[in-house]
CSV table of C-alpha atoms in Angstrom, one decimal:
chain,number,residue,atom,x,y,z
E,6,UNK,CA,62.9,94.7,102.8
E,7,UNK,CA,60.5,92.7,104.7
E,8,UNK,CA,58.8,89.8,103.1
E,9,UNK,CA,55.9,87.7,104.6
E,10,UNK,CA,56.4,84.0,103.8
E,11,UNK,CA,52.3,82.7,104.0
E,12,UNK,CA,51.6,85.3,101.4
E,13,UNK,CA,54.5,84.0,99.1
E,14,UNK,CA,53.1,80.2,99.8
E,15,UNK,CA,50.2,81.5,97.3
E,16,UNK,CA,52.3,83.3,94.4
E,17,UNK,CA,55.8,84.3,94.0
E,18,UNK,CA,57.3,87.6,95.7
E,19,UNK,CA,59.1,89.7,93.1
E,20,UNK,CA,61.6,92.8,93.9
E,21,UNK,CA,63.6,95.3,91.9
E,22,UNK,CA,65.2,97.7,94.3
E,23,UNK,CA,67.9,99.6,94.9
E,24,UNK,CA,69.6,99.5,98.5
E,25,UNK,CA,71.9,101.9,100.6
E,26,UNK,CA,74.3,99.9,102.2
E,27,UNK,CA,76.9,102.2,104.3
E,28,UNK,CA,80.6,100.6,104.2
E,29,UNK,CA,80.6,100.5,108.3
E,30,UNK,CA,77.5,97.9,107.8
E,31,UNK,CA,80.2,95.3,106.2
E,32,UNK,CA,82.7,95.1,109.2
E,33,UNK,CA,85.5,95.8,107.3
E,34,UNK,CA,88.2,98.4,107.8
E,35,UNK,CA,89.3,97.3,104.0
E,36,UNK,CA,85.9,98.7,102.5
E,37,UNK,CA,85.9,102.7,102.2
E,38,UNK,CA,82.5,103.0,100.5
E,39,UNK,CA,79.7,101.3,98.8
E,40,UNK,CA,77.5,102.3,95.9
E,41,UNK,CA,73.7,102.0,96.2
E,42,UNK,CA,73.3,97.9,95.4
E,43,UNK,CA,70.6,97.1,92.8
E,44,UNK,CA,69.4,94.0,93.7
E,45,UNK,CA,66.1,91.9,91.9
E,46,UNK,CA,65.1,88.4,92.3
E,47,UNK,CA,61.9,86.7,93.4
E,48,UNK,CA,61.1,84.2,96.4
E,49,UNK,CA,59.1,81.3,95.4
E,50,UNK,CA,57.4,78.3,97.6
E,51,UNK,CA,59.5,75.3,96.8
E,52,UNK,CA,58.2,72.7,99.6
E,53,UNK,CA,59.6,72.6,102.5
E,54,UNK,CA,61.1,76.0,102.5
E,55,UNK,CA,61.5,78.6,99.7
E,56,UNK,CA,63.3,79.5,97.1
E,57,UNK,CA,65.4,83.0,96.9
E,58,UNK,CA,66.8,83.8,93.2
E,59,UNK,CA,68.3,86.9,93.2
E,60,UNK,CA,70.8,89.4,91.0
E,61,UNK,CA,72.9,91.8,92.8
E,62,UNK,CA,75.5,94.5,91.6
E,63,UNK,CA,77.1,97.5,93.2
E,64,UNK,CA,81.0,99.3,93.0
E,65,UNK,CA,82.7,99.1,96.2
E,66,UNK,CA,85.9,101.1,97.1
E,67,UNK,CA,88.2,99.2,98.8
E,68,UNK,CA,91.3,99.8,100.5
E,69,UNK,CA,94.9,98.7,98.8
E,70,UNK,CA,96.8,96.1,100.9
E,71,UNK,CA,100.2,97.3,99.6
E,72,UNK,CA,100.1,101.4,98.9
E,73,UNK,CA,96.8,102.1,100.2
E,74,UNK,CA,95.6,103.5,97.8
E,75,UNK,CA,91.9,103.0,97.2
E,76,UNK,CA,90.5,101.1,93.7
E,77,UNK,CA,87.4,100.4,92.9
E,78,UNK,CA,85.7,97.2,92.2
E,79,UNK,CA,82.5,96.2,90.2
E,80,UNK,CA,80.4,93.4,91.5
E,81,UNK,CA,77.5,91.3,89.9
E,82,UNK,CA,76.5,88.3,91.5
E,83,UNK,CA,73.9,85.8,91.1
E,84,UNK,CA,72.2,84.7,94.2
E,85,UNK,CA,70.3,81.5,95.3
E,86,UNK,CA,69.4,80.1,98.8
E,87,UNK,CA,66.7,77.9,100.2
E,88,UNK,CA,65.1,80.0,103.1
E,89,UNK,CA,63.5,76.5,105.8
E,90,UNK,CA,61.2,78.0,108.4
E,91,UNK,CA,61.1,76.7,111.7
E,92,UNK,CA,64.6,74.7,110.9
E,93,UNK,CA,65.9,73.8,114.6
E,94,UNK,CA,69.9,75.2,114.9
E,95,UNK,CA,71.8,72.4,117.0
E,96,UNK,CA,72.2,72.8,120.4
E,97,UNK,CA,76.0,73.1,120.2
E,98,UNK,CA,76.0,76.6,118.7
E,99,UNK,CA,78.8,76.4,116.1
E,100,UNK,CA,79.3,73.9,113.9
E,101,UNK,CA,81.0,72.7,111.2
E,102,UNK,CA,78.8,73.2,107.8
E,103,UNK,CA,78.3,70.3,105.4
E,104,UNK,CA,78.1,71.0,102.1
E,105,UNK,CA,74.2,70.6,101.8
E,106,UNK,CA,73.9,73.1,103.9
E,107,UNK,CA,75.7,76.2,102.3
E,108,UNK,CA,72.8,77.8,100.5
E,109,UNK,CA,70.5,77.4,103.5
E,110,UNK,CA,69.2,80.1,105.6
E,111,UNK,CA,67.2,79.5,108.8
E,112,UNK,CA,64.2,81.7,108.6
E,113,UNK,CA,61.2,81.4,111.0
E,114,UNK,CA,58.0,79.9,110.8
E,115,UNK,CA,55.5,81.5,108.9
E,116,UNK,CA,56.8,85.0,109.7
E,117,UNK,CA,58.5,88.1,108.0
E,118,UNK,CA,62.1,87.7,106.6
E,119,UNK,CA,64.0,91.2,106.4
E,120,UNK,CA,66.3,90.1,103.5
E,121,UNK,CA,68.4,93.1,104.2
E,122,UNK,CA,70.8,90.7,106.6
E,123,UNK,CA,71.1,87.9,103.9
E,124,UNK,CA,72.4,91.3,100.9
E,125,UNK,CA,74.7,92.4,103.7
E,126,UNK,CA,76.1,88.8,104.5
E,127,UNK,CA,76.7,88.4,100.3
E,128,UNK,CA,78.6,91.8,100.2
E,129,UNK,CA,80.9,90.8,103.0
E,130,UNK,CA,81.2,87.6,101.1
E,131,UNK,CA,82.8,89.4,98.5
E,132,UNK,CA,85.1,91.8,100.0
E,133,UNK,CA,88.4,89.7,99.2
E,134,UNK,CA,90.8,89.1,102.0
E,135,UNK,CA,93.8,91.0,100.5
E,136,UNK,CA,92.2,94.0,98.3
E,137,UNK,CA,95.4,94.8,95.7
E,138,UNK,CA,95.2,98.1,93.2
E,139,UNK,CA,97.1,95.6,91.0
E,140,UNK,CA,99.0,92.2,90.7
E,141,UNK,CA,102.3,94.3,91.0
E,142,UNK,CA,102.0,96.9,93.6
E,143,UNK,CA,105.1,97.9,95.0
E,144,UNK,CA,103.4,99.1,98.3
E,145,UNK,CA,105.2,102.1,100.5
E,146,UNK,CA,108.3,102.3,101.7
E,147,UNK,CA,108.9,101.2,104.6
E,148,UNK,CA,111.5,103.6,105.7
E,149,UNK,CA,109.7,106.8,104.0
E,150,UNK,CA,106.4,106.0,103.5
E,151,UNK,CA,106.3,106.9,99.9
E,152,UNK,CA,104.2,104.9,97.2
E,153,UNK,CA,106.6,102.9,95.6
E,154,UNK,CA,104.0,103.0,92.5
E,155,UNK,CA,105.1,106.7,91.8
E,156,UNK,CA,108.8,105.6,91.5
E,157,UNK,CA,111.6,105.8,93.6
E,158,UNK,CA,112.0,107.4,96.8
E,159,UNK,CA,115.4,107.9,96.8
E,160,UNK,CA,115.9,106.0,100.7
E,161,UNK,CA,118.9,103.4,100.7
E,162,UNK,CA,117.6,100.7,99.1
E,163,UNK,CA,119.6,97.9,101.0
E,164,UNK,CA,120.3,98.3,104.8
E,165,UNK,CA,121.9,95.8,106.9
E,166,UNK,CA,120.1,95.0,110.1
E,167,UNK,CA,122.0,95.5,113.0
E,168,UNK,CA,122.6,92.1,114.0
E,169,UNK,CA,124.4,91.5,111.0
E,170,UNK,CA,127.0,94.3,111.5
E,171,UNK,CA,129.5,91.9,113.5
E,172,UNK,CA,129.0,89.7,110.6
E,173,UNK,CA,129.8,92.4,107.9
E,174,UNK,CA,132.8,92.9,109.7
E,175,UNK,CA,134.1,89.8,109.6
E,176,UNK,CA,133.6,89.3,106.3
E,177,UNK,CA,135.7,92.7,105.5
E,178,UNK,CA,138.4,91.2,108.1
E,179,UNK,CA,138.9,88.1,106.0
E,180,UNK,CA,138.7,89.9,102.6
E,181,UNK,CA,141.7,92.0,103.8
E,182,UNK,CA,144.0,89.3,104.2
């Protein structure tokens, strides 16, 4: 969605729209799919930039860490940023952010802002790092590959690593005597 600042100087821009958003768009082999994300706010001239207050909420389907398994996860987020035109980025490139500057988007000056960019940036904000179906997932085996969730799998539960086997018998050598 395209929004043209000088016109918003005058009276506040308000939205209520539904957006497709495919899962490749988010960069993250973790997310399998994304529901349309409603998304409503307004944009309002608050000198010297403007004000973005925003709702958004969509499901996405993400990927289980442990079993793989995929779960689903609801999201409704409030959104607020101050969009500055014609703000100058340093001359370095990256930087460190301070804290002032967190809800601060660089737009430029007097121009169109596609506010698709900023909705994307907010959904990979809330992918989380390690997507779990639940708190206690027992994950696959690694010897099988079976879903540990479904039960057992019936492979030895304990093996000794190889290195250990001069170790083992040792230890049978000394129980012996």
């Amino acid at each position: 969605m395209q929004v043209r600042l000088e016109q918003v100087r005058d009276r506040p821009f308000h939205w209520d729209e539904t957006e497709t958003v495919d899962a490749k768009e988010i960069g993250n082999p973790d997310v399998l799919a994304l529901s349309p994300v409603r998304w409503r706010g307004e944009i309002r001239f608050a000198d010297p930039g403007y004000l973005l207050t925003a709702t958004y909420g969509y499901q996405q389907t993400l990927s289980c860490q442990r079993c793989l398994e995929p779960l689903v996860e609801t999201v409704e987020q409030p959104l607020q940023l101050l969009l500055l035109p014609g703000a100058q980025s340093p001359a370095s490139g990256e930087h460190a952010l301070a804290e002032e500057e967190l809800g601060v988007v660089e737009v430029p000056e007097d121009d169109e802002v596609d506010l698709r960019p900023l909705l994307i940036e907010q959904i990979q904000l809330n992918v989380p790092m390690k997507p779990l179906c639940r708190d206690d997932c027992a994950g696959l085996c690694p010897t099988c590959g079976a879903n540990r969730n479904a039960g057992p799998c019936g492979c030895e539960k304990e093996t000794i690593d190889p290195r250990w086997k001069a170790l083992e018998a040792f230890k049978e050598r000394k129980e012996g005597h």
